[in-house]
PDB file of C-alpha atoms in Angstrom:
ATOM      1  CA  MET A  24      18.734  42.055   0.399  1.00  0.00           C
ATOM      2  CA  GLU A  25      15.014  42.619   0.728  1.00  0.00           C
ATOM      3  CA  LEU A  26      13.139  44.562   3.384  1.00  0.00           C
ATOM      4  CA  LEU A  27       9.655  45.823   4.174  1.00  0.00           C
ATOM      5  CA  ILE A  28       8.654  49.301   5.316  1.00  0.00           C
ATOM      6  CA  PHE A  29       5.462  49.915   7.291  1.00  0.00           C
ATOM      7  CA  GLY A  30       4.214  53.421   8.003  1.00  0.00           C
ATOM      8  CA  HIS A  31       4.726  56.923   6.708  1.00  0.00           C
ATOM      9  CA  GLY A  32       6.587  58.738   9.472  1.00  0.00           C
ATOM     10  CA  GLY A  33       7.504  59.082  13.138  1.00  0.00           C
ATOM     11  CA  ARG A  34      10.335  57.293  14.906  1.00  0.00           C
ATOM     12  CA  ALA A  35      12.204  54.969  12.552  1.00  0.00           C
ATOM     13  CA  VAL A  36      12.515  51.409  13.910  1.00  0.00           C
ATOM     14  CA  LEU A  37      15.149  49.096  12.466  1.00  0.00           C
ATOM     15  CA  PHE A  38      13.456  45.761  13.241  1.00  0.00           C
ATOM     16  CA  PHE A  39      15.591  42.592  13.088  1.00  0.00           C
ATOM     17  CA  PRO A  40      14.052  39.152  12.445  1.00  0.00           C
ATOM     18  CA  THR A  41      14.292  36.206  14.816  1.00  0.00           C
ATOM     19  CA  ARG A  42      16.708  33.285  14.491  1.00  0.00           C
ATOM     20  CA  MET A  43      16.889  32.102  10.864  1.00  0.00           C
ATOM     21  CA  ALA A  44      13.691  34.055  10.103  1.00  0.00           C
ATOM     22  CA  ARG A  45      12.981  36.424   7.225  1.00  0.00           C
ATOM     23  CA  PHE A  46      12.049  40.060   6.732  1.00  0.00           C
ATOM     24  CA  TYR A  47       8.360  39.182   6.228  1.00  0.00           C
ATOM     25  CA  ASP A  48       7.862  36.961   9.295  1.00  0.00           C
ATOM     26  CA  TYR A  49       6.836  39.706  11.710  1.00  0.00           C
ATOM     27  CA  GLU A  50       4.031  40.590   9.316  1.00  0.00           C
ATOM     28  CA  ASN A  51       3.026  36.929   8.903  1.00  0.00           C
ATOM     29  CA  TRP A  52       3.002  36.387  12.690  1.00  0.00           C
ATOM     30  CA  GLY A  53       0.686  39.359  13.323  1.00  0.00           C
ATOM     31  CA  ILE A  54       3.336  41.385  15.121  1.00  0.00           C
ATOM     32  CA  ILE A  55       3.116  44.231  12.605  1.00  0.00           C
ATOM     33  CA  ASP A  56      -0.676  44.221  13.086  1.00  0.00           C
ATOM     34  CA  SER A  57      -0.100  44.609  16.835  1.00  0.00           C
ATOM     35  CA  LEU A  58       1.692  47.884  16.001  1.00  0.00           C
ATOM     36  CA  GLY A  59      -1.074  48.993  13.644  1.00  0.00           C
ATOM     37  CA  GLU A  60      -2.290  52.044  15.555  1.00  0.00           C
ATOM     38  CA  GLY A  61       1.194  53.519  15.938  1.00  0.00           C
ATOM     39  CA  ILE A  62       1.984  52.837  12.295  1.00  0.00           C
ATOM     40  CA  GLU A  63      -1.260  54.394  11.071  1.00  0.00           C
ATOM     41  CA  ASN A  64      -1.027  57.530  13.201  1.00  0.00           C
ATOM     42  CA  GLY A  65       2.618  58.175  12.357  1.00  0.00           C
ATOM     43  CA  THR A  66       4.100  57.395  15.789  1.00  0.00           C
ATOM     44  CA  PHE A  67       6.683  55.130  14.178  1.00  0.00           C
ATOM     45  CA  GLN A  68       7.795  53.707  10.866  1.00  0.00           C
ATOM     46  CA  ILE A  69       8.988  50.091  10.857  1.00  0.00           C
ATOM     47  CA  PHE A  70      11.845  48.849   8.668  1.00  0.00           C
ATOM     48  CA  CYS A  71      11.844  45.034   8.709  1.00  0.00           C
ATOM     49  CA  VAL A  72      15.220  43.886   7.429  1.00  0.00           C
ATOM     50  CA  ASP A  73      16.352  40.428   6.377  1.00  0.00           C
ATOM     51  CA  SER A  74      19.273  38.586   7.962  1.00  0.00           C
ATOM     52  CA  VAL A  75      22.146  36.347   6.918  1.00  0.00           C
ATOM     53  CA  ASP A  76      22.251  34.287  10.114  1.00  0.00           C
ATOM     54  CA  GLY A  77      22.188  31.086   8.058  1.00  0.00           C
ATOM     55  CA  GLU A  78      25.384  32.232   6.335  1.00  0.00           C
ATOM     56  CA  SER A  79      27.042  33.594   9.459  1.00  0.00           C
ATOM     57  CA  PHE A  80      26.514  32.380  13.026  1.00  0.00           C
ATOM     58  CA  TYR A  81      24.394  29.360  12.103  1.00  0.00           C
ATOM     59  CA  ASN A  82      26.562  28.158   9.235  1.00  0.00           C
ATOM     60  CA  ASP A  83      28.219  25.047  10.665  1.00  0.00           C
ATOM     61  CA  ASP A  84      29.768  24.250   7.291  1.00  0.00           C
ATOM     62  CA  VAL A  85      32.375  27.010   7.563  1.00  0.00           C
ATOM     63  CA  PHE A  86      35.061  27.868  10.111  1.00  0.00           C
ATOM     64  CA  PRO A  87      34.073  30.405  12.814  1.00  0.00           C
ATOM     65  CA  THR A  88      36.326  33.079  11.272  1.00  0.00           C
ATOM     66  CA  VAL A  89      34.166  32.924   8.130  1.00  0.00           C
ATOM     67  CA  ARG A  90      31.004  33.167  10.224  1.00  0.00           C
ATOM     68  CA  ILE A  91      32.101  36.331  12.016  1.00  0.00           C
ATOM     69  CA  GLU A  92      33.354  37.876   8.760  1.00  0.00           C
ATOM     70  CA  ARG A  93      29.972  37.246   7.142  1.00  0.00           C
ATOM     71  CA  HIS A  94      28.286  38.896  10.118  1.00  0.00           C
ATOM     72  CA  LEU A  95      30.549  41.940   9.728  1.00  0.00           C
ATOM     73  CA  GLN A  96      29.624  42.153   6.040  1.00  0.00           C
ATOM     74  CA  TYR A  97      25.981  42.189   7.127  1.00  0.00           C
ATOM     75  CA  GLU A  98      26.788  44.979   9.572  1.00  0.00           C
ATOM     76  CA  GLN A  99      28.299  47.036   6.763  1.00  0.00           C
ATOM     77  CA  TYR A 100      25.159  46.480   4.690  1.00  0.00           C
ATOM     78  CA  LEU A 101      23.113  47.906   7.567  1.00  0.00           C
ATOM     79  CA  LEU A 102      25.400  50.907   8.039  1.00  0.00           C
ATOM     80  CA  GLU A 103      26.051  51.705   4.382  1.00  0.00           C
ATOM     81  CA  GLU A 104      22.706  50.828   2.788  1.00  0.00           C
ATOM     82  CA  VAL A 105      19.881  50.482   5.311  1.00  0.00           C
ATOM     83  CA  ILE A 106      20.668  53.479   7.525  1.00  0.00           C
ATOM     84  CA  PRO A 107      20.971  55.834   4.488  1.00  0.00           C
ATOM     85  CA  LEU A 108      17.675  54.423   3.179  1.00  0.00           C
ATOM     86  CA  ILE A 109      16.009  55.101   6.537  1.00  0.00           C
ATOM     87  CA  LYS A 110      17.281  58.672   6.502  1.00  0.00           C
ATOM     88  CA  GLN A 111      16.030  59.072   2.944  1.00  0.00           C
ATOM     89  CA  LYS A 112      12.552  57.787   3.830  1.00  0.00           C
ATOM     90  CA  ASN A 113      12.281  59.318   7.293  1.00  0.00           C
ATOM     91  CA  SER A 114      13.154  62.854   8.394  1.00  0.00           C
ATOM     92  CA  GLU A 115      12.539  62.489  12.146  1.00  0.00           C
ATOM     93  CA  ASN A 116      16.228  62.096  13.080  1.00  0.00           C
ATOM     94  CA  TYR A 117      15.225  59.380  15.541  1.00  0.00           C
ATOM     95  CA  ILE A 118      16.279  55.805  14.791  1.00  0.00           C
ATOM     96  CA  GLU A 119      15.878  52.894  17.160  1.00  0.00           C
ATOM     97  CA  THR A 120      16.806  49.243  16.887  1.00  0.00           C
ATOM     98  CA  ALA A 121      14.579  46.388  17.963  1.00  0.00           C
ATOM     99  CA  GLY A 122      14.330  42.627  17.601  1.00  0.00           C
ATOM    100  CA  CYS A 123      13.121  39.392  19.138  1.00  0.00           C
ATOM    101  CA  SER A 124      15.246  36.313  19.849  1.00  0.00           C
ATOM    102  CA  MET A 125      18.312  36.474  17.543  1.00  0.00           C
ATOM    103  CA  GLY A 126      16.960  39.807  16.322  1.00  0.00           C
ATOM    104  CA  ALA A 127      17.414  41.161  19.840  1.00  0.00           C
ATOM    105  CA  TYR A 128      21.112  40.277  19.662  1.00  0.00           C
ATOM    106  CA  HIS A 129      21.454  42.221  16.403  1.00  0.00           C
ATOM    107  CA  ALA A 130      19.486  45.174  17.765  1.00  0.00           C
ATOM    108  CA  ILE A 131      21.471  45.519  20.983  1.00  0.00           C
ATOM    109  CA  ASN A 132      24.868  44.770  19.441  1.00  0.00           C
ATOM    110  CA  LEU A 133      24.484  47.299  16.628  1.00  0.00           C
ATOM    111  CA  ALA A 134      23.237  50.002  18.990  1.00  0.00           C
ATOM    112  CA  MET A 135      26.023  49.400  21.522  1.00  0.00           C
ATOM    113  CA  LYS A 136      28.660  49.588  18.790  1.00  0.00           C
ATOM    114  CA  TYR A 137      27.234  52.673  17.047  1.00  0.00           C
ATOM    115  CA  PRO A 138      25.378  54.613  19.751  1.00  0.00           C
ATOM    116  CA  LYS A 139      25.635  57.941  17.953  1.00  0.00           C
ATOM    117  CA  ILE A 140      23.277  56.622  15.269  1.00  0.00           C
ATOM    118  CA  PHE A 141      20.524  55.340  17.570  1.00  0.00           C
ATOM    119  CA  LYS A 142      18.315  56.892  20.237  1.00  0.00           C
ATOM    120  CA  LYS A 143      16.812  53.665  21.541  1.00  0.00           C
ATOM    121  CA  ALA A 144      17.461  49.905  21.549  1.00  0.00           C
ATOM    122  CA  VAL A 145      14.926  47.190  22.382  1.00  0.00           C
ATOM    123  CA  GLY A 146      15.927  43.557  22.937  1.00  0.00           C
ATOM    124  CA  ILE A 147      13.143  40.997  23.490  1.00  0.00           C
ATOM    125  CA  SER A 148      13.947  37.371  24.356  1.00  0.00           C
ATOM    126  CA  GLY A 149      17.551  37.988  23.365  1.00  0.00           C
ATOM    127  CA  ARG A 150      20.910  36.305  23.850  1.00  0.00           C
ATOM    128  CA  TYR A 151      23.790  38.751  24.107  1.00  0.00           C
ATOM    129  CA  ASP A 152      26.766  36.414  24.120  1.00  0.00           C
ATOM    130  CA  LEU A 153      26.567  33.880  21.297  1.00  0.00           C
ATOM    131  CA  THR A 154      29.564  32.020  22.726  1.00  0.00           C
ATOM    132  CA  ASP A 155      27.591  31.225  25.883  1.00  0.00           C
ATOM    133  CA  THR A 156      25.784  27.862  26.238  1.00  0.00           C
ATOM    134  CA  PRO A 157      22.507  28.377  28.132  1.00  0.00           C
ATOM    135  CA  GLY A 158      20.201  25.377  28.316  1.00  0.00           C
ATOM    136  CA  ASN A 159      20.264  23.430  25.050  1.00  0.00           C
ATOM    137  CA  PHE A 160      21.782  26.318  23.093  1.00  0.00           C
ATOM    138  CA  LYS A 161      25.289  25.817  21.788  1.00  0.00           C
ATOM    139  CA  ASP A 162      28.253  28.149  21.362  1.00  0.00           C
ATOM    140  CA  LEU A 163      27.734  29.498  17.834  1.00  0.00           C
ATOM    141  CA  LEU A 164      31.497  29.944  17.362  1.00  0.00           C
ATOM    142  CA  ASN A 165      32.444  26.429  18.536  1.00  0.00           C
ATOM    143  CA  GLY A 166      34.909  27.656  21.145  1.00  0.00           C
ATOM    144  CA  PHE A 167      36.674  30.017  18.748  1.00  0.00           C
ATOM    145  CA  HIS A 168      37.458  33.473  20.077  1.00  0.00           C
ATOM    146  CA  ASP A 169      39.337  36.447  18.683  1.00  0.00           C
ATOM    147  CA  GLU A 170      39.087  40.234  18.736  1.00  0.00           C
ATOM    148  CA  LYS A 171      36.285  40.290  16.150  1.00  0.00           C
ATOM    149  CA  VAL A 172      34.220  37.844  18.176  1.00  0.00           C
ATOM    150  CA  TYR A 173      34.882  39.834  21.350  1.00  0.00           C
ATOM    151  CA  TYR A 174      33.719  43.114  19.822  1.00  0.00           C
ATOM    152  CA  ASN A 175      30.442  41.531  18.713  1.00  0.00           C
ATOM    153  CA  MET A 176      29.383  39.993  22.023  1.00  0.00           C
ATOM    154  CA  PRO A 177      27.795  42.825  24.060  1.00  0.00           C
ATOM    155  CA  VAL A 178      28.270  41.277  27.495  1.00  0.00           C
ATOM    156  CA  GLN A 179      31.969  40.852  26.742  1.00  0.00           C
ATOM    157  CA  TYR A 180      32.898  44.304  25.477  1.00  0.00           C
ATOM    158  CA  ILE A 181      30.486  46.324  27.621  1.00  0.00           C
ATOM    159  CA  ALA A 182      32.185  44.935  30.713  1.00  0.00           C
ATOM    160  CA  ASN A 183      35.381  46.708  29.662  1.00  0.00           C
ATOM    161  CA  LEU A 184      34.008  50.022  28.412  1.00  0.00           C
ATOM    162  CA  ASN A 185      36.010  52.927  29.828  1.00  0.00           C
ATOM    163  CA  GLU A 186      34.977  56.533  30.240  1.00  0.00           C
ATOM    164  CA  SER A 187      34.838  57.894  26.727  1.00  0.00           C
ATOM    165  CA  GLU A 188      32.692  59.705  24.199  1.00  0.00           C
ATOM    166  CA  HIS A 189      31.434  56.319  23.098  1.00  0.00           C
ATOM    167  CA  LEU A 190      30.318  55.319  26.603  1.00  0.00           C
ATOM    168  CA  GLU A 191      28.624  58.678  27.080  1.00  0.00           C
ATOM    169  CA  ALA A 192      26.712  58.162  23.827  1.00  0.00           C
ATOM    170  CA  VAL A 193      25.515  54.741  25.059  1.00  0.00           C
ATOM    171  CA  ARG A 194      24.327  56.410  28.273  1.00  0.00           C
ATOM    172  CA  GLN A 195      22.115  58.721  26.232  1.00  0.00           C
ATOM    173  CA  MET A 196      20.193  55.827  24.684  1.00  0.00           C
ATOM    174  CA  HIS A 197      16.885  54.460  25.938  1.00  0.00           C
ATOM    175  CA  ILE A 198      17.577  50.738  26.422  1.00  0.00           C
ATOM    176  CA  ILE A 199      14.892  48.123  27.085  1.00  0.00           C
ATOM    177  CA  LEU A 200      15.422  44.420  27.761  1.00  0.00           C
ATOM    178  CA  ALA A 201      12.505  41.997  28.120  1.00  0.00           C
ATOM    179  CA  VAL A 202      12.592  38.225  28.600  1.00  0.00           C
ATOM    180  CA  GLY A 203      10.502  35.366  29.974  1.00  0.00           C
ATOM    181  CA  GLU A 204      11.080  34.197  33.541  1.00  0.00           C
ATOM    182  CA  THR A 205      11.845  30.646  32.366  1.00  0.00           C
ATOM    183  CA  ASP A 206      13.651  31.600  29.154  1.00  0.00           C
ATOM    184  CA  PRO A 207      17.128  29.979  28.993  1.00  0.00           C
ATOM    185  CA  PHE A 208      18.444  33.472  28.197  1.00  0.00           C
ATOM    186  CA  LEU A 209      17.114  34.996  31.448  1.00  0.00           C
ATOM    187  CA  SER A 210      20.461  35.006  33.288  1.00  0.00           C
ATOM    188  CA  ASN A 211      22.208  36.466  30.239  1.00  0.00           C
ATOM    189  CA  ASN A 212      19.687  39.327  30.215  1.00  0.00           C
ATOM    190  CA  GLN A 213      20.062  39.894  33.942  1.00  0.00           C
ATOM    191  CA  TYR A 214      23.830  39.992  33.566  1.00  0.00           C
ATOM    192  CA  LEU A 215      23.678  42.475  30.688  1.00  0.00           C
ATOM    193  CA  SER A 216      21.294  44.750  32.594  1.00  0.00           C
ATOM    194  CA  SER A 217      23.607  44.629  35.618  1.00  0.00           C
ATOM    195  CA  LEU A 218      26.672  45.392  33.486  1.00  0.00           C
ATOM    196  CA  LEU A 219      24.930  48.392  31.963  1.00  0.00           C
ATOM    197  CA  TRP A 220      24.052  49.791  35.386  1.00  0.00           C
ATOM    198  CA  GLN A 221      27.645  49.257  36.561  1.00  0.00           C
ATOM    199  CA  LYS A 222      28.757  51.465  33.668  1.00  0.00           C
ATOM    200  CA  GLY A 223      26.195  54.137  34.499  1.00  0.00           C
ATOM    201  CA  ILE A 224      24.001  53.110  31.578  1.00  0.00           C
ATOM    202  CA  GLY A 225      20.329  53.254  32.522  1.00  0.00           C
ATOM    203  CA  ASN A 226      18.076  50.517  31.218  1.00  0.00           C
ATOM    204  CA  GLU A 227      14.656  48.983  31.707  1.00  0.00           C
ATOM    205  CA  PHE A 228      14.488  45.273  32.486  1.00  0.00           C
ATOM    206  CA  HIS A 229      11.177  43.407  32.236  1.00  0.00           C
ATOM    207  CA  THR A 230      10.369  39.743  32.906  1.00  0.00           C
ATOM    208  CA  TRP A 231       7.334  37.922  31.532  1.00  0.00           C
ATOM    209  CA  GLU A 232       5.535  34.746  32.500  1.00  0.00           C
ATOM    210  CA  SER A 233       6.818  31.395  31.195  1.00  0.00           C
ATOM    211  CA  ASP A 234       9.589  31.559  28.580  1.00  0.00           C
ATOM    212  CA  ALA A 235       7.672  34.164  26.486  1.00  0.00           C
ATOM    213  CA  HIS A 236       9.805  33.105  23.542  1.00  0.00           C
ATOM    214  CA  LYS A 237       7.230  32.846  20.766  1.00  0.00           C
ATOM    215  CA  PRO A 238       5.095  35.107  18.540  1.00  0.00           C
ATOM    216  CA  TYR A 239       2.086  34.835  20.893  1.00  0.00           C
ATOM    217  CA  PHE A 240       4.034  36.764  23.532  1.00  0.00           C
ATOM    218  CA  TRP A 241       5.923  38.996  21.125  1.00  0.00           C
ATOM    219  CA  ARG A 242       2.610  40.327  19.792  1.00  0.00           C
ATOM    220  CA  LYS A 243       1.999  41.604  23.323  1.00  0.00           C
ATOM    221  CA  MET A 244       5.530  42.710  24.166  1.00  0.00           C
ATOM    222  CA  VAL A 245       6.493  44.582  21.015  1.00  0.00           C
ATOM    223  CA  PRO A 246       3.750  47.275  21.238  1.00  0.00           C
ATOM    224  CA  LEU A 247       4.710  47.967  24.873  1.00  0.00           C
ATOM    225  CA  TYR A 248       8.412  48.482  24.286  1.00  0.00           C
ATOM    226  CA  ILE A 249       8.852  49.768  20.728  1.00  0.00           C
TER     227      ILE A 249
END
């Protein structure tokens, strides 16, 4: 697995790529340049990771159980390899997750599952239940559902969070959701924000003009929220 690191210090940002994209796409799209001042002055350090979405959720050639298992292997890579690398490279003791589109799903899901690791989570143009079917988007598990699927769909498991140390840790995080006003994922974002508030989890919710689901908008959104 390859990744790119931008910056020398400050808050560490674990930055997930968009749907089927690669670890270098944010740089190619000018999104890293939009963060240039913060990177140069040491406000934050960006860790652009790769993904295995083509082998997991978007792999129609395998049964859904194989897709979710591949996703969980990716999660272990993040926890066992990337997080230790971040701590080795960065001494700030402040790690946040962020991502656009499918990257927003990864950012929010990982932070919700492991809130003691992260101080902040930013989801831009995200979809937080991959079994949902908004607009022309299909259920990425083809109707399959089990405990592993449930515990990786934020709007499903957050709805049932009980008072616990875990919930309290989520409440301590700074959570930001941003989405376009005509994005097919708008209602999913509104629902997630509402669920979080119902559980006493503060969050910021921002809407943008049009669907805002492309690099042109992300170059504007990412510097505001990361």
